[in-house]
Amino acid sequence: MKNKITLFCISLCFTVFSTAQTLEWHQHFGNYSEDVMLAVDTDHNDNTYTTGYFGELTAFDNITLTGLGFFNGFVTKTDSNGNVLWAKTLSQPNDGDIDPNHSVIPKSISVDLNGNVIVVGYFDAGDFDANPGAGEYILSSTNYEMFIVKLDTDGNFLWATSFGATDDSFESISDVGTDSNGDIYVTGFYNSTISIAHPAGTSSITSSGFSDIFVFKYASDGYYLWMYSAGGTDFDLGMSIDVTPSGDSYITGQYRETSTFYTPMFGTESITLSTTPNYRGLFALKLDTWGNYQNAIKVGEAQSECIGTAIAVDNNNNAYVTGYYGGILISNEGTSDQFSIDSDSNYEAFVAKVDFTNSNTSWINEIDGGPDSIFGYGIDIDSNNTIYATGFFSSTLTVGNYTLNKQTTHVFDSYLVKMNSAGEFSGGYQFGALNAVESQPVTVDSNDNIIIAGSFRETANISPFASETIQITSSGFRDNYLFKIASNSLLNIADNNFDESIRIYPNPVKDILNISSQEPLQSENYTIFDINGKSMLTGIVNFNNQINISHLNSGFYFLVLNGSSERLKILKK
């Protein structure tokens, strides 16, 4: 998946203040049974692809899918305007011997440069028909098994493969990415031994502890290429992968105690990362296109929890990671660049920048939930390395000068945050409603539009804009939503677009804002908006060309005169 991903405060300000912000498009999918959307990706034409699972029945516009087991997979394609082009089912074969307890759970999705669709996940012991079309392609296992399915851009079956451990052990496939050749990279975790047969023989990896990290590569035609394993004697989890066009892969997740990330054949010592006893560590790993170890960085450690759930990579050998932690998260420990953040006895989300060139953490910022927990789940970056992160919060959310309060009666609301590559937050938005966290995928398309997918329960407002309400109601337990935010809806708060003849001072300002102009401004109407586009102050410029803003809270605002589309940024002290 493009985990550019790959949870959340975003300054979605007006491009034209006289026009309310709205979603570019939105969709509501589902039926009376359970529906959960787990992953999203886009192609070079800005079509959107999603995957997840459903119960007995689900619907995508006028396309109805029927399941054959307890949970069944779905794969969809939506055009750049939000119209559903196709939807496919991944389930057990319809051969008259239906197991009502059998499940197929897709976990992630990636689209290559030719629009081919790669879906990864797992299925229960028994048979799985990996061909969602008229034919069959049966994958069978006596244990829990992981799978890769490749479809063409129209949803037609191309090939599939599966692999798993030697016993029904602790294992899962977490994420998938593709390079410019269409080669496929997957990550996850496993216990025991995984063996993959191929024309040259059989390749195997064996875990050192309860679970180890794996990374596999397959050619675009499904031919196995290589496998990589890392870990120690405790829990080690591969959670997310992002792949560059040249085939470098970046992975994040969790390790505990001491984990080995590189073992040479001879001559030098193994490369390990370690935590304080009983702590959890957050790692970022880089492999080259041949599976050779390049670097492993300890992003941080914390006592009760510390895990990277999503990773996105820029063109400068930097990775951006989101996730959540409990306790005090310490980064760059024992160096002059050491810093820490404190979750205050609950779980908090974070966003971190990892510098693979200098092998350290550039910065790590907390998404603060106050007395309650926040979970970070998705991340992606645009062409300017602007960061978009998503997740869930259960009471309040604070990033920088911005605070959100949960608006629903459910356990969690969803969030979206925006920040620059230096780690500076520029706002936050909330949407959705649910009682359990599972996934909050986000991706950025080729035109820097933001696509967000997720699940909700009962009634929820899925618009992140204060100026818009989009209420949707689930047909059953949980339904899915999918929406697009146009790139021109996202204004960097550093931008002003007033005519050069107009100046404001002082800025930052505490009480009185002065306006200098070549034209008289007395009796001009003005409006001051907050970063969410909400009108905070209106009035008429006085005879001294001044506006009193002393009663406004500290933070960023925008000044608009006479309902113009022009604006000036204000920083209130």
Coordinates of C-alpha atoms in Angstrom, one line a residue:
M1 CA 0.0 0.0 0.0
K2 CA 1.2 3.6 -0.6
N3 CA 1.3 4.3 3.1
K4 CA 2.1 7.8 2.2
I5 CA 1.1 6.7 3.6
T6 CA 0.0 4.8 4.3
L7 CA -4.0 9.4 11.9
F8 CA -4.3 13.6 12.3
C9 CA -4.8 17.3 12.5
I10 CA -5.1 19.1 9.3
S11 CA -5.4 22.8 8.5
L12 CA -8.0 22.6 5.7
C13 CA -8.6 26.3 5.2
F14 CA -10.6 28.1 2.6
T15 CA -9.0 28.7 -0.8
V16 CA -11.9 31.1 -1.4
F17 CA -13.4 32.2 1.9
S18 CA -16.7 33.2 0.4
T19 CA -17.2 29.5 -0.6
A20 CA -17.8 26.9 2.0
Q21 CA -15.4 23.9 2.1
T22 CA -16.9 20.6 0.9
L23 CA -15.7 17.2 0.1
E24 CA -14.9 16.6 -3.6
W25 CA -17.0 13.4 -3.4
H26 CA -18.0 10.8 -0.8
Q27 CA -19.4 7.3 -0.9
H28 CA -21.3 5.1 1.7
F29 CA -21.0 1.3 1.3
G30 CA -22.5 -1.6 3.2
N31 CA -25.5 -3.7 4.1
Y32 CA -27.0 -5.3 7.2
S33 CA -24.0 -7.4 8.1
E34 CA -20.5 -6.4 9.2
D35 CA -18.5 -4.2 6.7
V36 CA -14.9 -3.1 7.4
M37 CA -12.7 -1.2 4.9
L38 CA -9.1 -1.8 5.7
A39 CA -6.9 -0.3 2.9
V40 CA -7.0 2.2 0.1
D41 CA -4.7 3.0 -2.9
T42 CA -4.8 5.0 -6.1
D43 CA -3.4 4.6 -9.6
H44 CA -1.9 7.2 -12.0
N45 CA -5.3 8.2 -13.3
D46 CA -6.5 8.9 -9.7
N47 CA -8.9 5.9 -9.6
T48 CA -9.3 4.6 -6.1
Y49 CA -9.0 1.0 -5.0
T50 CA -10.1 -0.4 -1.6
T51 CA -10.2 -3.7 0.2
G52 CA -11.6 -5.1 3.4
Y53 CA -14.2 -7.7 4.5
F54 CA -17.9 -8.2 4.9
G55 CA -20.4 -10.7 6.4
E56 CA -23.3 -12.2 4.5
L57 CA -24.1 -9.3 2.1
T58 CA -22.7 -5.9 1.1
A59 CA -23.3 -3.3 -1.6
F60 CA -21.2 -0.8 -3.5
D61 CA -23.6 1.5 -5.3
N62 CA -25.7 -0.8 -7.5
I63 CA -23.3 -3.8 -7.2
T64 CA -24.2 -6.4 -4.5
L65 CA -21.8 -8.9 -3.2
T66 CA -22.8 -12.1 -1.5
G67 CA -20.5 -13.9 1.0
L68 CA -20.1 -17.7 1.4
G69 CA -18.5 -17.8 4.8
F70 CA -18.4 -16.0 8.1
F71 CA -16.3 -13.1 6.7
N72 CA -15.5 -12.5 3.0
G73 CA -13.1 -10.2 1.2
F74 CA -14.0 -7.4 -1.2
V75 CA -12.0 -5.4 -3.7
T76 CA -13.3 -2.3 -5.4
K77 CA -12.4 0.3 -8.0
T78 CA -13.8 3.8 -8.0
D79 CA -13.1 6.4 -10.7
S80 CA -11.7 9.9 -10.0
N81 CA -15.2 11.3 -9.5
G82 CA -16.2 8.6 -6.9
N83 CA -18.2 6.4 -9.2
V84 CA -17.9 2.6 -8.5
L85 CA -16.5 0.9 -11.6
W86 CA -16.4 -2.7 -10.2
A87 CA -16.5 -4.7 -7.0
K88 CA -15.3 -8.3 -6.5
T89 CA -15.6 -10.9 -3.8
L90 CA -12.8 -13.1 -2.4
S91 CA -14.3 -16.1 -0.6
Q92 CA -14.3 -19.9 -0.4
P93 CA -15.4 -21.8 -3.5
N94 CA -19.1 -22.2 -4.2
D95 CA -18.9 -25.9 -4.5
G96 CA -21.8 -27.0 -2.3
D97 CA -19.5 -27.7 0.7
I98 CA -19.7 -24.3 2.4
D99 CA -18.1 -23.8 5.8
P100 CA -20.1 -21.1 7.6
N101 CA -17.2 -20.4 9.9
H102 CA -14.6 -19.9 7.2
S103 CA -13.2 -16.4 6.7
V104 CA -11.1 -14.6 4.0
I105 CA -9.7 -11.3 5.3
P106 CA -7.8 -9.0 2.9
K107 CA -5.5 -6.7 4.9
S108 CA -3.9 -4.3 2.4
I109 CA -3.8 -3.3 -1.3
S110 CA -1.3 -1.8 -3.7
V111 CA -1.7 -0.7 -7.4
D112 CA 1.3 -0.8 -9.7
L113 CA 2.1 1.6 -12.5
N114 CA 0.0 -0.4 -15.0
G115 CA -3.1 -0.3 -12.8
N116 CA -2.8 -4.0 -11.7
V117 CA -4.2 -4.6 -8.2
I118 CA -2.3 -6.6 -5.6
V119 CA -4.3 -7.7 -2.5
V120 CA -2.8 -9.4 0.5
G121 CA -4.4 -11.0 3.5
Y122 CA -5.2 -14.4 5.1
F123 CA -7.7 -17.2 5.0
D124 CA -8.8 -19.9 7.5
A125 CA -7.9 -23.6 7.1
G126 CA -9.7 -25.0 4.1
D127 CA -10.2 -23.8 0.5
F128 CA -10.0 -20.2 -0.8
D129 CA -11.0 -19.3 -4.4
A130 CA -8.6 -16.5 -5.3
N131 CA -10.3 -15.9 -8.6
P132 CA -13.2 -13.4 -8.1
G133 CA -14.4 -14.0 -11.7
A134 CA -16.2 -16.8 -13.4
G135 CA -13.3 -19.3 -13.1
E136 CA -11.7 -20.8 -10.1
Y137 CA -8.2 -20.7 -8.6
I138 CA -8.2 -22.7 -5.4
L139 CA -5.6 -22.2 -2.6
S140 CA -5.8 -24.8 0.1
S141 CA -4.3 -25.2 3.6
T142 CA -4.8 -27.3 6.7
N143 CA -3.9 -24.2 8.8
Y144 CA -4.3 -20.5 8.7
E145 CA -2.6 -19.2 5.5
M146 CA -1.5 -15.9 4.1
F147 CA -2.2 -15.0 0.4
I148 CA -1.3 -12.6 -2.4
V149 CA -3.8 -12.1 -5.2
K150 CA -3.1 -10.1 -8.4
L151 CA -5.9 -8.7 -10.5
D152 CA -5.7 -6.5 -13.6
T153 CA -7.1 -3.0 -13.7
D154 CA -10.6 -4.3 -14.6
G155 CA -10.6 -6.7 -11.7
N156 CA -9.8 -9.9 -13.8
F157 CA -7.8 -12.6 -12.1
L158 CA -4.1 -12.8 -13.0
W159 CA -2.4 -15.0 -10.4
A160 CA -2.4 -15.9 -6.7
T161 CA -0.1 -17.6 -4.2
S162 CA -0.2 -18.5 -0.5
F163 CA 2.3 -19.3 2.2
G164 CA 2.2 -19.9 6.0
A165 CA 4.0 -21.4 9.0
T166 CA 4.4 -25.1 9.6
D167 CA 1.7 -25.0 12.3
D168 CA -1.3 -22.9 13.2
S169 CA 0.8 -20.3 14.9
F170 CA 0.9 -16.6 15.5
E171 CA 1.3 -15.0 12.1
S172 CA -0.2 -12.3 9.8
I173 CA 0.5 -10.5 6.6
S174 CA 0.3 -6.7 7.3
D175 CA 1.0 -4.7 4.2
V176 CA 2.1 -4.7 0.5
G177 CA 3.9 -2.3 -1.8
T178 CA 5.1 -2.3 -5.4
D179 CA 8.0 -0.8 -7.3
S180 CA 8.2 0.7 -10.8
N181 CA 8.7 -2.8 -12.3
G182 CA 5.5 -4.1 -10.7
D183 CA 7.5 -6.3 -8.4
I184 CA 5.7 -6.9 -5.1
Y185 CA 7.0 -6.5 -1.5
V186 CA 5.0 -7.7 1.6
T187 CA 5.7 -7.6 5.3
G188 CA 4.1 -9.1 8.4
F189 CA 5.1 -11.4 11.3
Y190 CA 5.3 -15.1 11.9
N191 CA 6.1 -17.9 14.4
S192 CA 7.7 -21.2 13.7
T193 CA 8.9 -21.8 10.0
I194 CA 7.7 -20.5 6.7
S195 CA 8.8 -22.4 3.6
I196 CA 8.2 -21.3 0.0
A197 CA 8.8 -23.7 -2.9
H198 CA 10.0 -22.3 -6.2
P199 CA 11.7 -23.6 -9.4
A200 CA 15.1 -23.3 -7.8
G201 CA 14.2 -25.2 -4.7
T202 CA 12.7 -24.2 -1.3
S203 CA 13.5 -21.1 0.7
S204 CA 12.7 -21.1 4.5
I205 CA 12.9 -18.8 7.5
T206 CA 12.5 -19.8 11.1
S207 CA 11.6 -17.4 13.9
S208 CA 13.8 -16.9 16.9
G209 CA 11.1 -16.1 19.4
F210 CA 7.3 -15.8 19.8
S211 CA 7.1 -13.8 16.5
D212 CA 9.6 -12.4 14.0
I213 CA 9.3 -9.9 11.2
F214 CA 9.3 -11.0 7.6
V215 CA 9.7 -9.2 4.2
F216 CA 9.2 -11.1 1.0
K217 CA 9.6 -10.1 -2.6
Y218 CA 7.8 -11.5 -5.7
A219 CA 8.3 -10.6 -9.3
S220 CA 5.3 -9.1 -11.2
D221 CA 4.5 -12.5 -12.6
G222 CA 4.3 -14.1 -9.2
Y223 CA 7.8 -15.7 -9.2
Y224 CA 9.3 -15.8 -5.7
L225 CA 12.5 -13.7 -5.5
W226 CA 13.7 -13.4 -1.8
M227 CA 12.8 -13.5 1.8
Y228 CA 14.1 -11.6 4.9
S229 CA 13.6 -12.2 8.6
A230 CA 14.4 -10.2 11.7
G231 CA 13.7 -10.6 15.4
G232 CA 14.7 -11.9 18.7
T233 CA 13.3 -14.1 21.5
D234 CA 10.1 -11.9 22.1
F235 CA 7.4 -10.2 20.0
D236 CA 8.6 -8.6 16.8
L237 CA 6.1 -7.3 14.4
G238 CA 6.3 -6.0 10.8
M239 CA 3.3 -3.6 10.4
S240 CA 3.8 -1.4 7.4
I241 CA 5.9 -1.1 4.2
D242 CA 6.5 1.6 1.7
V243 CA 8.5 0.9 -1.5
T244 CA 10.4 3.4 -3.7
P245 CA 10.2 3.2 -7.5
S246 CA 13.7 1.7 -7.5
G247 CA 12.7 -1.1 -5.1
D248 CA 14.1 0.1 -1.8
S249 CA 11.7 -1.0 0.9
Y250 CA 11.1 0.7 4.3
I251 CA 9.4 -1.2 7.1
T252 CA 8.1 -0.2 10.5
G253 CA 6.6 -2.1 13.4
Q254 CA 7.6 -3.2 16.9
Y255 CA 10.4 -5.1 18.6
R256 CA 11.1 -6.1 22.2
E257 CA 14.3 -6.8 24.2
T258 CA 17.0 -7.5 21.7
S259 CA 16.3 -8.1 18.0
T260 CA 18.7 -9.0 15.2
F261 CA 18.2 -7.2 11.9
Y262 CA 21.3 -8.3 10.1
T263 CA 23.5 -11.4 10.5
P264 CA 26.6 -11.6 8.3
M265 CA 27.8 -14.9 6.8
F266 CA 31.2 -14.2 8.4
G267 CA 33.6 -11.6 9.6
T268 CA 31.5 -9.0 11.5
E269 CA 29.1 -8.9 14.3
S270 CA 25.3 -9.0 13.9
I271 CA 23.4 -5.7 13.9
T272 CA 20.8 -5.6 16.7
L273 CA 18.4 -3.1 18.3
S274 CA 17.7 -3.4 22.0
T275 CA 15.2 -1.9 24.5
T276 CA 15.2 -1.5 28.2
P277 CA 14.0 -4.7 29.8
N278 CA 10.2 -5.1 29.5
Y279 CA 9.9 -2.0 27.2
R280 CA 8.6 -1.9 23.6
G281 CA 10.7 -0.6 20.8
L282 CA 9.7 1.2 17.6
F283 CA 11.9 0.5 14.5
A284 CA 12.3 1.7 11.0
L285 CA 14.1 -0.7 8.6
K286 CA 15.5 -0.2 5.1
L287 CA 16.3 -3.0 2.6
D288 CA 17.5 -2.6 -1.0
T289 CA 15.8 -4.1 -4.0
W290 CA 17.7 -7.4 -3.6
G291 CA 16.7 -7.8 0.1
N292 CA 20.1 -6.7 1.4
Y293 CA 20.1 -5.0 4.8
Q294 CA 20.8 -1.2 4.5
N295 CA 19.9 0.2 7.9
A296 CA 17.7 -0.3 11.0
I297 CA 17.0 2.6 13.3
K298 CA 15.6 2.6 16.8
V299 CA 13.0 5.4 16.5
G300 CA 12.1 5.1 20.2
E301 CA 11.0 3.0 23.1
A302 CA 8.3 3.2 25.8
Q303 CA 7.3 1.0 28.7
S304 CA 3.7 0.0 28.2
E305 CA 3.4 0.2 24.3
C306 CA 5.3 1.6 21.3
I307 CA 4.4 0.5 17.8
G308 CA 4.7 1.9 14.3
T309 CA 1.5 1.3 12.4
A310 CA 2.2 3.1 9.1
I311 CA 5.2 4.5 7.1
A312 CA 5.7 6.8 4.2
V313 CA 9.0 7.7 2.4
D314 CA 10.1 10.8 0.6
N315 CA 12.7 11.2 -2.1
N316 CA 15.5 12.3 0.4
N317 CA 15.9 9.0 2.3
N318 CA 13.6 10.1 5.1
A319 CA 10.7 8.1 6.4
Y320 CA 7.6 9.3 8.3
V321 CA 6.0 7.0 10.8
T322 CA 2.8 7.1 12.8
G323 CA 1.6 4.8 15.5
Y324 CA 0.9 5.0 19.3
Y325 CA 2.7 4.5 22.6
G326 CA 2.2 4.3 26.3
G327 CA 4.4 5.8 29.0
I328 CA 7.4 8.0 28.1
L329 CA 8.7 7.6 24.6
I330 CA 12.4 8.3 24.4
S331 CA 14.1 8.9 21.1
N332 CA 17.8 9.2 20.2
E333 CA 18.6 7.8 23.7
G334 CA 22.1 8.5 25.0
T335 CA 22.9 11.2 22.4
S336 CA 23.0 15.0 22.5
D337 CA 19.8 14.8 20.3
Q338 CA 17.8 12.8 22.9
F339 CA 14.2 13.9 23.4
S340 CA 11.0 12.4 24.8
I341 CA 7.2 12.7 24.9
D342 CA 4.9 11.5 27.7
S343 CA 1.5 9.8 27.2
D344 CA 0.4 10.5 30.8
S345 CA -0.7 7.0 31.7
N346 CA -2.7 6.2 28.6
Y347 CA -2.0 5.7 24.9
E348 CA -1.1 8.6 22.7
A349 CA -0.5 8.8 18.9
F350 CA 2.7 10.2 17.4
V351 CA 4.2 11.2 14.1
A352 CA 8.0 10.8 13.7
K353 CA 10.5 11.7 10.9
V354 CA 13.4 9.2 10.5
D355 CA 16.6 10.2 8.8
F356 CA 18.2 7.2 7.2
T357 CA 21.1 9.2 6.0
N358 CA 22.2 10.1 9.5
S359 CA 20.7 7.1 11.2
N360 CA 18.6 9.0 13.7
T361 CA 15.1 10.4 14.5
S362 CA 14.9 13.9 13.2
W363 CA 11.8 14.7 15.4
I364 CA 8.8 13.0 17.0
N365 CA 5.6 14.8 17.8
E366 CA 2.8 13.8 20.1
I367 CA -0.9 13.8 19.2
D368 CA -2.2 14.4 22.7
G369 CA -5.4 12.9 23.9
G370 CA -5.5 14.5 27.4
P371 CA -6.9 12.0 29.9
D372 CA -8.0 9.5 27.3
S373 CA -6.3 7.5 24.5
I374 CA -5.5 8.2 20.9
F375 CA -4.4 5.7 18.3
G376 CA -2.4 6.6 15.1
Y377 CA -3.1 4.3 12.1
G378 CA -2.4 5.9 8.7
I379 CA 0.1 8.2 7.1
D380 CA 1.0 9.6 3.6
I381 CA 2.8 12.5 2.1
D382 CA 2.2 14.6 -1.0
S383 CA 4.6 15.9 -3.6
N384 CA 5.7 18.7 -1.3
N385 CA 6.4 16.3 1.6
T386 CA 3.3 17.6 3.5
I387 CA 2.3 14.9 5.9
Y388 CA -1.3 13.7 6.4
A389 CA -1.9 11.3 9.3
T390 CA -5.1 9.6 10.6
G391 CA -6.3 7.8 13.6
F392 CA -8.9 7.7 16.4
F393 CA -9.4 9.7 19.6
S394 CA -11.7 9.1 22.5
S395 CA -12.1 12.5 24.2
T396 CA -10.0 15.4 23.2
L397 CA -7.1 15.8 20.7
T398 CA -4.4 18.5 20.8
V399 CA -1.6 19.2 18.4
G400 CA 0.3 22.4 18.6
N401 CA -2.3 25.2 19.2
Y402 CA -5.2 23.2 18.0
T403 CA -7.7 21.2 20.1
L404 CA -10.6 18.9 19.0
N405 CA -13.4 17.6 21.2
K406 CA -15.2 14.3 20.4
Q407 CA -18.6 15.2 19.0
T408 CA -20.3 11.8 19.1
T409 CA -21.6 9.4 21.7
H410 CA -19.4 6.6 20.4
V411 CA -16.1 5.5 21.9
F412 CA -14.0 7.1 19.1
D413 CA -14.1 9.8 16.5
S414 CA -11.6 9.7 13.7
Y415 CA -9.1 12.5 13.0
L416 CA -6.9 13.8 10.2
V417 CA -3.8 16.0 10.9
K418 CA -1.6 18.0 8.5
M419 CA 2.0 19.0 9.2
N420 CA 5.0 20.0 7.2
S421 CA 8.3 18.0 6.9
A422 CA 9.8 20.0 9.8
G423 CA 7.1 18.6 12.1
E424 CA 5.0 21.8 12.5
F425 CA 1.3 21.1 12.8
S426 CA -1.1 23.2 10.8
G427 CA -4.4 22.1 12.1
G428 CA -6.8 19.2 12.8
Y429 CA -10.1 17.8 11.7
Q430 CA -12.5 15.2 13.0
F431 CA -15.1 12.9 11.4
G432 CA -16.8 9.5 11.7
A433 CA -17.9 7.5 14.7
L434 CA -17.1 4.0 15.9
N435 CA -16.8 1.8 19.0
A436 CA -13.7 -0.1 18.1
V437 CA -10.4 0.8 16.3
E438 CA -9.4 -1.3 13.3
S439 CA -7.9 0.8 10.5
Q440 CA -8.1 4.4 9.2
P441 CA -6.3 4.3 5.8
V442 CA -5.3 7.5 4.0
T443 CA -3.5 8.0 0.6
V444 CA -2.5 10.9 -1.6
D445 CA -3.2 10.6 -5.3
S446 CA -1.0 11.9 -8.2
N447 CA -2.6 15.4 -8.0
D448 CA -2.1 15.6 -4.2
N449 CA -5.8 15.0 -3.4
I450 CA -6.4 13.2 -0.1
I451 CA -8.4 9.9 -0.1
I452 CA -9.7 8.6 3.3
A453 CA -11.5 5.3 3.9
G454 CA -12.9 3.8 7.0
S455 CA -15.8 2.2 8.9
F456 CA -18.5 3.7 11.1
R457 CA -21.5 2.6 13.2
E458 CA -25.0 3.9 13.4
T459 CA -25.0 7.6 12.4
A460 CA -21.9 9.6 11.7
N461 CA -20.8 12.9 10.1
I462 CA -18.0 12.0 7.7
S463 CA -17.1 15.5 6.6
P464 CA -14.0 16.9 8.3
F465 CA -15.0 20.5 7.4
A466 CA -16.8 22.7 10.0
S467 CA -18.8 24.3 7.1
E468 CA -20.3 21.0 6.0
T469 CA -22.3 18.1 7.5
I470 CA -22.6 14.8 5.7
Q471 CA -24.7 12.4 7.9
I472 CA -24.7 8.8 6.9
T473 CA -26.4 5.9 8.8
S474 CA -25.2 2.3 8.8
S475 CA -27.5 -0.5 7.6
G476 CA -26.1 -3.0 10.1
F477 CA -23.3 -3.2 12.6
R478 CA -20.7 -1.3 10.7
D479 CA -20.7 0.2 7.2
N480 CA -17.9 1.8 5.2
Y481 CA -17.2 5.3 3.9
L482 CA -14.8 6.7 1.3
F483 CA -14.2 10.3 0.5
K484 CA -11.9 12.7 -1.4
I485 CA -10.6 16.1 -0.3
A486 CA -9.4 18.2 -3.3
S487 CA -5.8 19.4 -3.0
N488 CA -6.9 23.0 -3.5
S489 CA -9.0 22.8 -0.3
L490 CA -5.8 22.6 1.7
L491 CA -4.2 26.0 2.2
N492 CA -0.9 26.2 4.0
I493 CA -1.3 28.6 6.8
A494 CA 1.9 30.4 5.9
D495 CA 0.3 31.6 2.6
N496 CA -1.3 35.1 2.1
N497 CA -2.9 36.3 -1.1
F498 CA -3.7 39.9 -0.3
D499 CA -2.6 42.6 -2.8
E500 CA 0.9 43.8 -2.1
S501 CA -0.5 47.3 -1.2
I502 CA -2.1 45.9 2.0
R503 CA 0.0 45.3 5.1
I504 CA -0.9 44.3 8.7
Y505 CA 1.2 44.9 11.8
P506 CA 2.3 43.8 14.3
N507 CA 2.1 40.2 13.4
P508 CA 2.2 38.2 15.8
V509 CA -0.3 40.5 17.5
K510 CA -1.7 40.5 21.0
D511 CA -4.5 43.1 21.1
I512 CA -4.8 45.7 18.3
L513 CA -4.2 44.8 14.6
N514 CA -3.2 47.7 12.4
I515 CA -3.9 47.7 8.7
S516 CA -1.9 49.8 6.2
S517 CA -3.3 50.4 2.7
Q518 CA -2.9 52.7 -0.2
E519 CA -6.7 52.9 -0.4
P520 CA -9.0 54.1 2.5
L521 CA -10.3 51.2 4.6
Q522 CA -12.6 53.1 7.0
S523 CA -16.1 51.4 7.1
E524 CA -14.8 48.3 5.3
N525 CA -16.5 45.1 6.5
Y526 CA -14.1 42.5 7.8
T527 CA -14.3 38.8 8.9
I528 CA -11.7 36.9 10.8
F529 CA -11.8 33.1 10.3
D530 CA -10.1 30.4 12.3
I531 CA -8.0 27.7 10.6
N532 CA -11.1 25.5 10.2
G533 CA -12.9 28.3 8.2
K534 CA -15.2 29.2 11.1
S535 CA -16.1 32.9 11.4
M536 CA -14.7 34.1 14.8
L537 CA -15.1 37.9 14.5
T538 CA -16.9 40.3 12.1
G539 CA -17.2 44.1 12.1
I540 CA -16.2 47.3 10.4
V541 CA -12.6 48.7 10.3
N542 CA -12.4 51.8 12.5
F543 CA -11.2 55.2 11.5
N544 CA -7.7 54.4 12.6
N545 CA -7.6 51.3 10.4
Q546 CA -7.5 49.1 13.4
I547 CA -9.2 45.9 14.6
N548 CA -9.4 44.8 18.3
I549 CA -8.7 41.1 18.5
S550 CA -7.8 41.0 22.2
H551 CA -10.6 38.5 23.1
L552 CA -9.5 35.9 20.5
N553 CA -7.6 32.8 21.7
S554 CA -4.0 32.3 20.8
G555 CA -3.5 30.7 17.4
F556 CA -3.6 31.3 13.6
Y557 CA -6.4 33.2 11.9
F558 CA -7.2 34.7 8.5
L559 CA -8.5 38.2 7.8
V560 CA -10.8 38.9 4.9
L561 CA -12.1 42.3 3.9
N562 CA -15.5 42.9 2.3
G563 CA -16.1 39.2 1.6
S564 CA -13.1 39.1 -0.7
S565 CA -11.4 35.8 -1.6
E566 CA -8.1 37.5 -0.5
R567 CA -6.8 36.8 2.9
L568 CA -4.0 37.6 5.3
K569 CA -2.7 35.2 8.0
I570 CA -2.6 36.5 11.6
L571 CA -0.8 34.9 14.5
K572 CA -2.6 35.9 17.7
K573 CA -0.3 35.8 20.8

